[in-house]
Amino acid sequence: MHLPDNTISLERLVVVKRPRYRLMIGTLLTLTLFYFMFTAIATNPAFGWPIAKSYLFNSTILKGLWQTLTLTITIMAASIFIGALIAIMRLSSSKILNSFAAAYIWFFRGTPALLQLIFWFNLSIVVRELSLTLPFIGTLFAIKTNDFMTPFFSAVIALSLHEAGYMAEIIRAGIKSVPTGQSEAASSLGMHPALVMKRIIMPQAMRFIVPPTGNETINLLKMTSLVTFIAVDDLLYAAQSIYARTFETIPLLAVVAFWYLSVVTVLTIVQYFIEKYYGRSDFRPQPILFNVFAIFQTKKIISAA
Amino acid sequence: MTSKLENKMLFGVPDNSMVFARGVKKSFGAVEVLKGIDLTVQKGSVACIVGPSGSGKSTFLRCINHLEELNGGVLLVDGEFIGHDYRNGRLYEVKQRLLCKRRADIGMVFQSFNLFAHMTALENLIEAPIQVRGTPRKLALENARNLLERVGLSEKADSYPRQLSGGQQQRVAIARALAMNPKVILFDEPTSALDPELVGEVLVVMQELARSGMTMIVVTHEIGFAREVGDQLIFMDEGVVVEHGHPRDMIQNPSSPRTREFLSKVL
């Protein structure tokens, strides 16, 4: 077939996209399903939405939320510190330090958090009192275990040690992900090993450490609800204490879910910015919002030039 | 700790030598990679080390700045030991701080560039001068910009390594080594990881450096560079120096059959 010259303008050439039928059907089905689920939940009076709303800023609930946040932040900070120590021991050339770290991770990751929590809460059964006695000087101090092992303190100890097992593995993997050439180059420039770790290895390891640490923080936030077992008045405990009196179980669980989701949302945003900071040497912004109707578009003008 | 002068007398280090190696041995487990290397590199000269892979060239280079610890022999840079001190007939391992101080005077350029991936080109250049030498930031930045200009990369100062081509990365790496004002620069196959069309730009920078009087030890496969720029050519095989001499003479008329065989393959 002969095409006459100069009749097609390449700049205005229209490219027609193949229609994505399966994608369209899947999308429509999902939207329909979502609509029915949403209306079923929103209109079911058993959920008691007005009751839930009235408890949203209840002072007991807010106190519980504060307790949950305090626990999460304290435990996360402690577990990052202990985890970093264990990770460095795990990477040490000393077989003893290495094995100790491996054993720590094996034990604290290998037993349930709830078991560890109840054990620390009951520490006084094993250790009646803590004292420091020096020869010739005598007893410097002695306190009964029950006096300092408050529910809050035993929760912090138990969950920190547990979480540190996970953090140690995350930090170790992050450090190992940095190519050895980086530390060799730094050493060849006369940088001290501690300086190499601080200035060269850690900033690059952070890119691998931050995403799973965000995961762990979110996990931990929810895991702190275990402390209701040892009567720490966290968010879930606060809700329980209310619905035990009023029997408005479902609305109060909705309130608890609302607060957990709110905190998780904030954490996700914070994580996004930390990741952006550590990935700045190769960061390409991820689209948070995208055009939901893009798949229904079948025409697009592409300039051929 | 012995002085430079004492070291020179004790070990017979000739005047004017930058790197002096006698009987250098290195093993990895049961495998002996270096079986007694003797080598002297004059101040301001360019020594090129060639040889088949696995011959121990890179290992020897890494021994010079103590990235690998020797198992035997002595190795002195500018009349000083790097990782050890000689006292009463023994070599004592030095404190980390002193090792760092001595290493800072020995530049190294790697096959895979090893630029700090989280820092821009300029940040790569000022890191060690500021952190190790305590150079004021302003002065370090000024030096760094001059060095980037010298390697022809002024406009790439704020680029991150992964935004640069291999040749550009290697030129930044050379500038980074120069930023510490080293006595000697070790090049570990600096062009082996580069696309053929990028090799030239790196060799030009190295040639300019040689002309400026820098002492350089270059492990390379670029025989052409060795012939044009080198003052000394060293052929290594199976952990020993098989032959060394003036590059042109050696390339034209190798005395050892192993050298002849190797050169016939790479020329």
Coordinates of C-alpha atoms in Angstrom, one line a residue:
Chain A
M1 CA 0.0 0.0 0.0
H2 CA 1.3 3.4 -0.9
L3 CA 1.2 6.1 1.8
P4 CA 1.3 9.6 0.5
D5 CA 4.1 11.7 2.1
N6 CA 3.4 14.5 4.6
T7 CA -0.1 13.6 5.4
I8 CA 0.5 12.3 8.9
S9 CA 1.6 14.7 11.5
L10 CA 3.8 12.8 13.9
E11 CA 3.3 15.3 16.7
R12 CA -0.5 14.7 16.7
L13 CA -0.3 10.9 16.3
V14 CA -2.8 9.3 18.6
V15 CA -1.9 6.1 20.5
V16 CA -5.0 4.0 21.5
K17 CA -4.4 1.9 24.5
R18 CA -5.7 -1.7 24.6
P19 CA -8.7 -1.8 27.0
R20 CA -7.9 -3.6 30.2
Y21 CA -11.2 -5.6 30.7
R22 CA -10.1 -7.8 33.6
L23 CA -8.7 -4.8 35.4
M24 CA -11.9 -2.9 34.9
I25 CA -14.1 -5.8 36.1
G26 CA -11.9 -6.4 39.1
T27 CA -12.1 -2.8 40.1
L28 CA -15.8 -2.6 39.7
L29 CA -16.3 -5.8 41.8
T30 CA -14.1 -4.5 44.5
L31 CA -15.9 -1.2 44.6
T32 CA -19.3 -3.0 44.9
L33 CA -18.0 -5.2 47.6
F34 CA -16.7 -2.3 49.5
Y35 CA -20.0 -0.4 49.2
F36 CA -22.0 -3.3 50.7
M37 CA -19.5 -3.8 53.5
F38 CA -19.4 -0.2 54.3
T39 CA -23.2 0.3 54.4
A40 CA -23.6 -3.0 56.4
I41 CA -21.2 -1.7 59.1
A42 CA -22.3 2.0 59.0
T43 CA -26.0 1.3 59.3
N44 CA -25.9 -1.7 61.7
P45 CA -27.2 -0.2 65.1
A46 CA -25.3 -2.9 67.0
F47 CA -22.1 -1.0 66.3
G48 CA -23.4 1.9 68.3
W49 CA -21.6 4.6 66.4
P50 CA -23.2 7.5 68.4
I51 CA -22.0 5.8 71.6
A52 CA -18.5 5.3 70.2
K53 CA -18.4 8.9 69.3
S54 CA -19.3 10.0 72.8
Y55 CA -16.4 8.0 74.2
L56 CA -13.8 9.2 71.7
F57 CA -12.3 11.8 74.0
N58 CA -13.3 10.2 77.3
S59 CA -10.7 11.0 79.9
T60 CA -10.2 7.4 80.8
I61 CA -9.6 6.5 77.2
L62 CA -7.2 9.4 76.6
K63 CA -5.3 8.4 79.8
G64 CA -5.1 4.9 78.4
L65 CA -3.9 6.2 75.0
W66 CA -1.2 8.2 76.8
Q67 CA -0.1 5.1 78.7
T68 CA 0.1 3.1 75.4
L69 CA 2.2 5.8 73.7
T70 CA 4.5 6.1 76.7
L71 CA 5.0 2.3 76.7
T72 CA 5.6 2.2 73.0
I73 CA 8.2 5.0 72.9
T74 CA 10.1 3.8 76.0
I75 CA 10.2 0.2 74.9
M76 CA 11.2 1.1 71.3
A77 CA 14.0 3.4 72.5
A78 CA 15.3 0.7 74.9
S79 CA 15.0 -2.1 72.3
I80 CA 16.9 -0.1 69.6
F81 CA 19.7 0.5 72.1
I82 CA 19.9 -3.1 73.3
G83 CA 19.4 -4.4 69.8
A84 CA 22.3 -2.3 68.5
L85 CA 24.5 -3.7 71.2
I86 CA 23.5 -7.2 70.4
A87 CA 23.9 -6.6 66.7
I88 CA 27.5 -5.3 67.2
M89 CA 28.3 -8.3 69.4
R90 CA 26.8 -10.6 66.7
L91 CA 29.2 -9.1 64.1
S92 CA 32.1 -9.2 66.5
S93 CA 35.2 -11.4 65.6
S94 CA 35.1 -12.9 69.1
K95 CA 33.4 -16.3 69.1
I96 CA 32.2 -15.8 72.7
L97 CA 30.5 -12.4 72.1
N98 CA 29.1 -13.7 68.8
S99 CA 27.6 -16.9 70.4
F100 CA 26.2 -14.9 73.3
A101 CA 24.4 -12.6 70.9
A102 CA 23.1 -15.5 68.9
A103 CA 21.8 -17.2 72.1
Y104 CA 20.1 -13.9 73.2
I105 CA 18.3 -13.6 69.9
W106 CA 17.4 -17.3 69.9
F107 CA 15.9 -17.1 73.4
F108 CA 14.0 -13.7 73.3
R109 CA 12.6 -14.2 69.8
G110 CA 11.8 -17.8 70.5
T111 CA 9.5 -17.4 73.5
P112 CA 6.1 -15.6 73.4
A113 CA 6.0 -12.0 74.5
L114 CA 3.1 -12.7 76.8
L115 CA 5.1 -15.5 78.6
Q116 CA 8.0 -13.1 79.1
L117 CA 5.7 -10.4 80.3
I118 CA 4.1 -12.6 83.0
F119 CA 7.5 -13.9 84.0
W120 CA 9.0 -10.5 84.7
F121 CA 5.8 -9.5 86.5
N122 CA 6.3 -12.5 88.8
L123 CA 10.0 -12.0 89.2
S124 CA 9.7 -11.7 93.0
I125 CA 9.0 -15.5 93.1
V126 CA 12.5 -16.2 91.7
V127 CA 14.3 -13.2 93.2
R128 CA 13.0 -11.9 96.5
E129 CA 15.2 -8.9 96.8
L130 CA 17.9 -7.1 94.9
S131 CA 21.0 -6.1 97.0
L132 CA 24.6 -5.1 96.5
T133 CA 26.9 -6.4 99.2
L134 CA 30.6 -5.7 99.1
P135 CA 33.2 -7.4 101.3
F136 CA 34.4 -5.3 104.2
I137 CA 31.9 -2.5 103.3
G138 CA 28.7 -4.3 103.9
T139 CA 25.3 -4.0 102.1
L140 CA 25.1 -0.9 100.0
F141 CA 21.5 -1.2 99.2
A142 CA 18.7 -3.8 99.2
I143 CA 15.2 -3.5 97.8
K144 CA 12.4 -5.9 97.6
T145 CA 11.7 -7.0 94.1
N146 CA 8.0 -6.3 94.6
D147 CA 8.7 -2.7 95.4
F148 CA 10.2 -1.8 92.0
M149 CA 8.7 -4.4 89.7
T150 CA 5.6 -2.4 89.2
P151 CA 3.3 -3.6 86.4
F152 CA 4.5 -0.7 84.2
F153 CA 8.2 -1.4 84.9
S154 CA 7.9 -5.2 84.3
A155 CA 6.1 -4.4 81.0
V156 CA 8.9 -2.1 79.9
I157 CA 11.6 -4.7 80.8
A158 CA 9.8 -7.7 79.3
L159 CA 8.8 -6.1 76.0
S160 CA 12.1 -4.3 75.6
L161 CA 14.2 -7.5 75.9
H162 CA 11.7 -9.3 73.6
E163 CA 11.7 -6.5 71.0
A164 CA 15.5 -6.1 71.2
G165 CA 15.8 -9.6 69.8
Y166 CA 14.1 -8.5 66.6
M167 CA 15.9 -5.1 66.4
A168 CA 19.3 -6.8 66.7
E169 CA 18.5 -8.8 63.6
I170 CA 17.3 -5.8 61.7
I171 CA 20.3 -3.7 62.6
R172 CA 22.7 -6.5 61.8
A173 CA 21.1 -7.1 58.4
G174 CA 21.3 -3.3 57.8
I175 CA 25.0 -3.1 58.6
K176 CA 25.8 -6.2 56.5
S177 CA 24.0 -4.7 53.5
V178 CA 26.6 -2.0 53.2
P179 CA 29.3 -3.2 50.8
T180 CA 32.7 -3.9 52.4
G181 CA 34.3 -1.5 49.8
Q182 CA 32.8 1.4 51.7
S183 CA 34.6 0.7 55.0
E184 CA 37.8 -0.2 53.1
A185 CA 37.7 3.1 51.3
A186 CA 37.1 4.9 54.6
S187 CA 39.9 3.0 56.4
S188 CA 42.3 3.8 53.5
L189 CA 41.6 7.5 54.1
G190 CA 42.7 7.1 57.8
M191 CA 39.3 7.0 59.4
H192 CA 39.0 5.3 62.8
P193 CA 36.7 2.2 62.9
A194 CA 34.3 4.1 65.2
L195 CA 34.2 7.0 62.8
V196 CA 33.7 4.7 59.8
M197 CA 30.7 3.2 61.6
K198 CA 29.2 6.6 62.5
R199 CA 29.9 8.5 59.3
I200 CA 29.9 5.8 56.5
I201 CA 28.3 2.5 57.5
M202 CA 25.3 3.6 59.7
P203 CA 24.0 6.4 57.4
Q204 CA 23.9 3.8 54.5
A205 CA 22.6 1.0 56.7
M206 CA 19.7 3.2 57.9
R207 CA 18.0 2.9 54.5
F208 CA 17.7 -0.9 55.2
I209 CA 17.0 -0.4 58.9
V210 CA 14.2 2.2 58.8
P211 CA 11.4 0.3 56.9
P212 CA 11.5 -2.9 59.1
T213 CA 11.9 -0.7 62.2
G214 CA 8.7 1.2 61.2
N215 CA 7.0 -2.2 61.0
E216 CA 8.3 -3.2 64.4
T217 CA 7.1 0.0 65.9
I218 CA 3.6 -0.5 64.6
N219 CA 3.7 -4.1 65.8
L220 CA 4.9 -3.0 69.2
L221 CA 2.2 -0.4 69.5
K222 CA -0.4 -3.1 69.2
M223 CA 1.7 -5.6 71.2
T224 CA 1.6 -3.3 74.2
S225 CA -2.1 -4.2 74.5
L226 CA -0.8 -7.5 76.1
V227 CA 0.0 -5.4 79.3
T228 CA -3.8 -5.6 80.1
F229 CA -2.9 -9.1 81.4
I230 CA -0.8 -7.6 84.2
A231 CA -3.2 -4.7 84.8
V232 CA -1.3 -1.8 83.2
D233 CA -4.0 0.7 82.4
D234 CA -3.3 1.1 78.7
L235 CA -5.8 2.0 75.9
L236 CA -7.4 -1.5 75.7
Y237 CA -7.5 -1.8 79.5
A238 CA -9.2 1.6 79.7
A239 CA -11.9 0.5 77.2
Q240 CA -12.3 -2.8 79.1
S241 CA -12.8 -1.0 82.4
I242 CA -15.6 1.0 80.8
Y243 CA -17.5 -1.7 79.0
A244 CA -17.2 -4.0 82.1
R245 CA -19.6 -1.5 83.7
T246 CA -21.7 -0.4 80.7
F247 CA -21.6 -3.5 78.5
E248 CA -21.1 -1.2 75.4
T249 CA -18.4 -3.6 74.3
I250 CA -18.5 -3.1 70.5
P251 CA -18.6 0.7 70.5
L252 CA -15.6 0.9 72.9
L253 CA -13.6 -1.6 70.8
A254 CA -14.3 0.8 67.9
V255 CA -13.0 3.7 69.9
V256 CA -9.8 1.6 70.7
A257 CA -9.4 0.7 67.0
F258 CA -9.9 4.4 66.0
W259 CA -7.0 5.5 68.3
Y260 CA -4.7 2.7 67.2
L261 CA -5.3 3.5 63.6
S262 CA -4.7 7.2 64.2
V263 CA -1.4 6.5 65.8
V264 CA -0.4 4.1 63.0
T265 CA -1.3 6.7 60.4
V266 CA 1.0 9.3 62.1
L267 CA 3.8 6.7 62.4
T268 CA 3.4 5.8 58.7
I269 CA 3.8 9.5 57.7
V270 CA 6.8 9.9 60.0
Q271 CA 8.4 6.7 58.5
Y272 CA 7.9 8.1 55.0
F273 CA 9.9 11.3 55.8
I274 CA 12.7 9.4 57.6
E275 CA 13.0 7.0 54.6
K276 CA 13.1 10.0 52.3
Y277 CA 15.9 11.6 54.4
Y278 CA 18.1 8.5 54.4
G279 CA 17.4 7.7 50.7
R280 CA 18.2 11.2 49.5
S281 CA 21.1 10.0 47.4
D282 CA 18.7 8.1 45.1
F283 CA 15.2 9.1 46.2
R284 CA 12.5 9.1 43.6
P285 CA 9.2 10.3 45.2
Q286 CA 6.5 7.7 45.4
P287 CA 3.1 8.9 44.3
I288 CA 1.0 8.8 47.4
L289 CA -2.2 9.6 45.4
F290 CA -2.6 8.4 41.9
N291 CA -5.2 8.8 39.3
V292 CA -7.8 6.0 40.1
F293 CA -9.5 6.4 36.8
A294 CA -6.3 5.9 34.8
I295 CA -7.3 2.4 33.9
F296 CA -10.5 3.5 32.3
Q297 CA -8.7 5.8 30.0
T298 CA -8.0 4.3 26.6
K299 CA -6.7 7.2 24.7
K300 CA -3.5 9.1 25.1
I301 CA -1.8 11.5 22.8
I302 CA 1.9 10.9 22.6
S303 CA 4.2 13.2 20.8
A304 CA 6.4 11.1 18.6
A305 CA 9.1 13.8 18.5
Chain B
M1 CA 59.6 3.0 68.3
T2 CA 62.4 3.5 66.0
S3 CA 63.0 6.6 64.0
K4 CA 63.0 6.7 60.2
L5 CA 66.7 7.0 60.2
E6 CA 67.1 4.0 62.4
N7 CA 64.7 2.0 60.2
K8 CA 66.8 2.9 57.2
M9 CA 70.0 1.7 58.8
L10 CA 68.4 -1.4 60.3
F11 CA 66.7 -2.6 57.2
G12 CA 68.9 -1.1 54.6
V13 CA 66.3 1.2 53.2
P14 CA 67.8 3.2 50.4
D15 CA 67.5 7.0 50.4
N16 CA 64.7 8.3 48.3
S17 CA 62.6 5.2 48.5
M18 CA 58.9 5.7 49.1
V19 CA 57.9 2.0 49.4
F20 CA 60.3 -0.6 50.5
A21 CA 59.3 -4.2 50.7
R22 CA 61.5 -7.2 51.7
G23 CA 60.3 -10.8 51.9
V24 CA 56.6 -9.8 52.2
K25 CA 54.5 -12.8 52.9
K26 CA 50.7 -13.2 53.1
S27 CA 48.5 -16.2 53.5
F28 CA 44.7 -16.6 53.6
G29 CA 44.2 -19.7 55.7
A30 CA 46.3 -22.4 54.0
V31 CA 46.8 -20.5 50.8
E32 CA 50.0 -18.5 50.5
V33 CA 49.2 -15.6 48.2
L34 CA 52.5 -13.7 48.6
K35 CA 55.6 -15.8 48.9
G36 CA 58.2 -13.1 49.7
I37 CA 57.9 -9.9 47.7
D38 CA 61.0 -7.7 47.3
L39 CA 60.2 -4.3 45.8
T40 CA 61.5 -0.7 46.0
V41 CA 59.6 2.2 44.6
Q42 CA 61.5 5.6 44.4
K43 CA 59.9 8.8 45.5
G44 CA 58.1 10.6 42.7
S45 CA 58.2 7.5 40.4
V46 CA 55.4 5.4 38.9
A47 CA 55.6 1.7 39.4
C48 CA 53.2 -0.5 37.4
I49 CA 52.4 -4.0 38.6
V50 CA 51.1 -6.5 36.0
G51 CA 50.4 -10.2 36.1
P52 CA 47.7 -12.8 35.7
S53 CA 44.7 -12.7 38.1
G54 CA 45.4 -14.5 41.3
S55 CA 49.1 -13.6 41.2
G56 CA 48.8 -11.5 44.4
K57 CA 49.1 -8.0 42.9
S58 CA 46.1 -6.6 44.6
T59 CA 46.9 -8.3 47.9
F60 CA 50.4 -6.8 47.8
L61 CA 48.9 -3.4 47.2
R62 CA 46.5 -3.8 50.1
C63 CA 49.4 -4.9 52.4
I64 CA 51.0 -1.5 51.7
N65 CA 48.3 0.4 53.6
H66 CA 47.7 -2.5 56.0
L67 CA 44.2 -3.3 54.7
E68 CA 45.7 -6.8 54.8
E69 CA 48.1 -7.7 57.6
L70 CA 51.4 -9.2 56.6
N71 CA 52.4 -12.7 57.8
G72 CA 56.1 -12.1 57.2
G73 CA 58.7 -9.7 56.0
V74 CA 59.0 -5.9 56.3
L75 CA 57.1 -3.2 54.5
L76 CA 58.0 0.5 55.0
V77 CA 56.4 3.5 53.5
D78 CA 58.7 6.6 53.5
G79 CA 60.9 4.9 56.0
E80 CA 58.1 4.0 58.4
F81 CA 56.2 0.8 59.2
I82 CA 52.5 1.1 58.8
G83 CA 50.7 -1.4 61.0
H84 CA 53.7 -2.2 63.3
D85 CA 56.6 -0.7 65.2
Y86 CA 60.0 -2.2 65.5
R87 CA 61.3 -2.5 69.1
N88 CA 64.0 -4.9 70.4
G89 CA 63.9 -7.2 67.5
R90 CA 60.2 -7.5 67.4
L91 CA 57.3 -6.0 65.4
Y92 CA 54.6 -4.7 67.7
E93 CA 51.1 -4.1 66.3
V94 CA 50.4 -0.3 66.6
K95 CA 47.4 1.3 68.2
Q96 CA 44.4 1.9 65.9
R97 CA 44.8 5.6 66.2
L98 CA 48.4 5.6 65.0
L99 CA 47.6 3.2 62.1
C100 CA 44.8 5.6 61.0
K101 CA 47.3 8.5 61.1
R102 CA 49.8 6.7 58.9
R103 CA 47.1 5.4 56.5
A104 CA 45.9 8.9 56.0
D105 CA 49.2 9.6 54.2
I106 CA 48.7 6.7 51.8
G107 CA 46.0 7.2 49.1
M108 CA 44.1 4.4 47.6
V109 CA 42.0 4.1 44.5
F110 CA 39.8 1.0 44.1
Q111 CA 38.7 -1.0 41.1
S112 CA 35.0 -0.5 42.1
F113 CA 35.6 3.2 43.0
N114 CA 34.0 2.8 46.5
L115 CA 32.8 6.4 46.6
F116 CA 30.6 6.9 49.7
A117 CA 27.2 6.3 48.1
H118 CA 25.3 8.6 50.6
M119 CA 27.4 11.6 49.9
T120 CA 27.8 14.0 46.9
A121 CA 31.1 14.2 45.0
L122 CA 32.1 17.2 47.0
E123 CA 31.1 15.6 50.4
N124 CA 33.2 12.6 49.4
L125 CA 36.2 14.9 49.0
I126 CA 35.8 16.8 52.3
E127 CA 34.9 13.9 54.6
A128 CA 38.3 12.6 55.5
P129 CA 40.1 16.0 55.6
I130 CA 37.5 17.4 58.0
Q131 CA 37.0 14.2 60.1
V132 CA 40.5 12.8 60.1
R133 CA 42.8 15.8 59.7
G134 CA 40.5 18.4 61.3
T135 CA 40.8 20.8 58.3
P136 CA 38.4 23.7 58.7
R137 CA 35.4 23.1 56.5
K138 CA 35.9 26.3 54.5
L139 CA 39.4 25.3 53.6
A140 CA 38.4 21.7 52.8
L141 CA 35.7 22.9 50.5
E142 CA 38.1 25.2 48.7
N143 CA 40.6 22.4 48.2
A144 CA 37.9 20.0 47.1
R145 CA 36.6 22.4 44.5
N146 CA 40.1 22.9 43.1
L147 CA 40.6 19.1 43.0
L148 CA 37.3 18.5 41.2
E149 CA 38.4 21.1 38.7
R150 CA 41.7 19.4 38.3
V151 CA 39.9 16.1 37.3
G152 CA 37.5 18.0 35.1
L153 CA 34.4 17.5 37.2
S154 CA 33.6 21.0 38.7
E155 CA 30.0 20.8 37.4
K156 CA 29.5 17.4 39.1
A157 CA 30.3 18.7 42.7
D158 CA 26.7 18.2 43.9
S159 CA 26.0 14.9 42.1
Y160 CA 25.7 11.6 44.0
P161 CA 27.9 8.7 42.9
R162 CA 25.1 6.8 41.3
Q163 CA 24.3 9.8 39.1
L164 CA 27.9 9.7 37.6
S165 CA 29.4 7.4 35.0
G166 CA 32.1 4.9 36.0
G167 CA 34.8 7.1 34.6
Q168 CA 33.5 10.2 36.4
Q169 CA 33.2 8.2 39.7
Q170 CA 36.8 7.0 39.4
R171 CA 38.0 10.6 38.7
V172 CA 36.2 11.7 41.9
A173 CA 37.8 8.8 43.7
I174 CA 41.2 10.0 42.6
A175 CA 40.4 13.5 43.7
R176 CA 39.2 12.1 47.1
A177 CA 42.6 10.4 47.6
L178 CA 44.4 13.6 46.6
A179 CA 42.4 15.6 49.1
M180 CA 44.4 14.0 51.9
N181 CA 47.7 15.2 50.3
P182 CA 49.1 11.6 50.3
K183 CA 52.8 10.7 50.0
V184 CA 51.9 7.9 47.6
I185 CA 48.7 6.7 45.9
L186 CA 47.9 3.0 45.3
F187 CA 45.8 2.2 42.3
D188 CA 44.1 -1.2 42.4
E189 CA 43.1 -1.9 38.8
P190 CA 41.5 1.6 38.4
T191 CA 40.2 1.0 34.9
S192 CA 39.2 -2.6 35.0
A193 CA 35.5 -1.9 35.9
L194 CA 35.1 0.7 33.2
D195 CA 33.5 0.6 29.8
P196 CA 36.3 0.7 27.2
E197 CA 35.4 4.3 26.1
L198 CA 35.7 5.6 29.6
V199 CA 39.1 4.1 30.3
G200 CA 40.9 7.0 28.6
E201 CA 39.5 9.8 30.7
V202 CA 40.8 8.1 33.9
L203 CA 44.2 7.3 32.4
V204 CA 44.6 11.0 31.4
V205 CA 44.0 12.1 35.0
M206 CA 46.5 9.5 36.2
Q207 CA 49.1 10.6 33.6
E208 CA 48.7 14.2 34.7
L209 CA 49.2 13.1 38.3
A210 CA 52.4 11.2 37.4
R211 CA 53.7 14.3 35.6
S212 CA 53.1 16.4 38.8
G213 CA 55.5 14.2 40.6
M214 CA 53.2 12.0 42.6
T215 CA 54.5 8.6 43.7
M216 CA 52.1 6.0 42.3
I217 CA 51.9 2.2 42.4
V218 CA 49.5 1.0 39.8
V219 CA 48.1 -2.5 39.5
T220 CA 46.8 -2.6 36.0
H221 CA 46.2 -4.4 32.8
E222 CA 46.9 -1.3 30.7
I223 CA 50.3 -2.2 29.3
G224 CA 50.1 0.9 27.1
F225 CA 49.8 3.1 30.2
A226 CA 52.7 1.2 31.9
R227 CA 54.9 1.8 28.9
E228 CA 54.1 5.5 28.5
V229 CA 53.9 6.6 32.1
G230 CA 55.6 4.0 34.2
D231 CA 59.2 4.3 35.5
Q232 CA 59.2 0.7 36.6
L233 CA 57.3 -2.4 35.5
I234 CA 56.9 -5.3 37.8
F235 CA 55.6 -8.6 36.6
M236 CA 54.1 -10.8 39.4
D237 CA 53.0 -14.4 39.1
E238 CA 52.0 -16.9 41.8
G239 CA 52.9 -14.6 44.7
V240 CA 56.4 -13.7 43.6
V241 CA 58.0 -10.9 41.5
V242 CA 59.1 -12.7 38.4
E243 CA 60.8 -9.8 36.8
H244 CA 61.0 -6.0 37.1
G245 CA 62.7 -3.3 35.1
H246 CA 62.2 -0.4 32.9
P247 CA 58.9 -0.7 31.1
R248 CA 60.1 -0.2 27.5
D249 CA 63.0 -2.6 27.9
M250 CA 60.9 -5.2 29.6
I251 CA 58.1 -5.1 27.1
Q252 CA 60.5 -5.2 24.2
N253 CA 62.8 -7.8 25.6
P254 CA 61.4 -9.8 28.6
S255 CA 64.0 -12.0 30.1
S256 CA 61.7 -14.6 31.7
P257 CA 59.6 -16.9 29.5
R258 CA 56.7 -16.4 31.8
T259 CA 56.8 -12.7 31.3
R260 CA 57.1 -13.2 27.6
E261 CA 54.1 -15.5 27.6
F262 CA 52.0 -13.1 29.7
L263 CA 52.9 -10.0 27.6
S264 CA 52.2 -11.8 24.3
K265 CA 48.6 -12.3 25.6
V266 CA 47.9 -8.8 26.7
L267 CA 49.7 -6.8 24.1

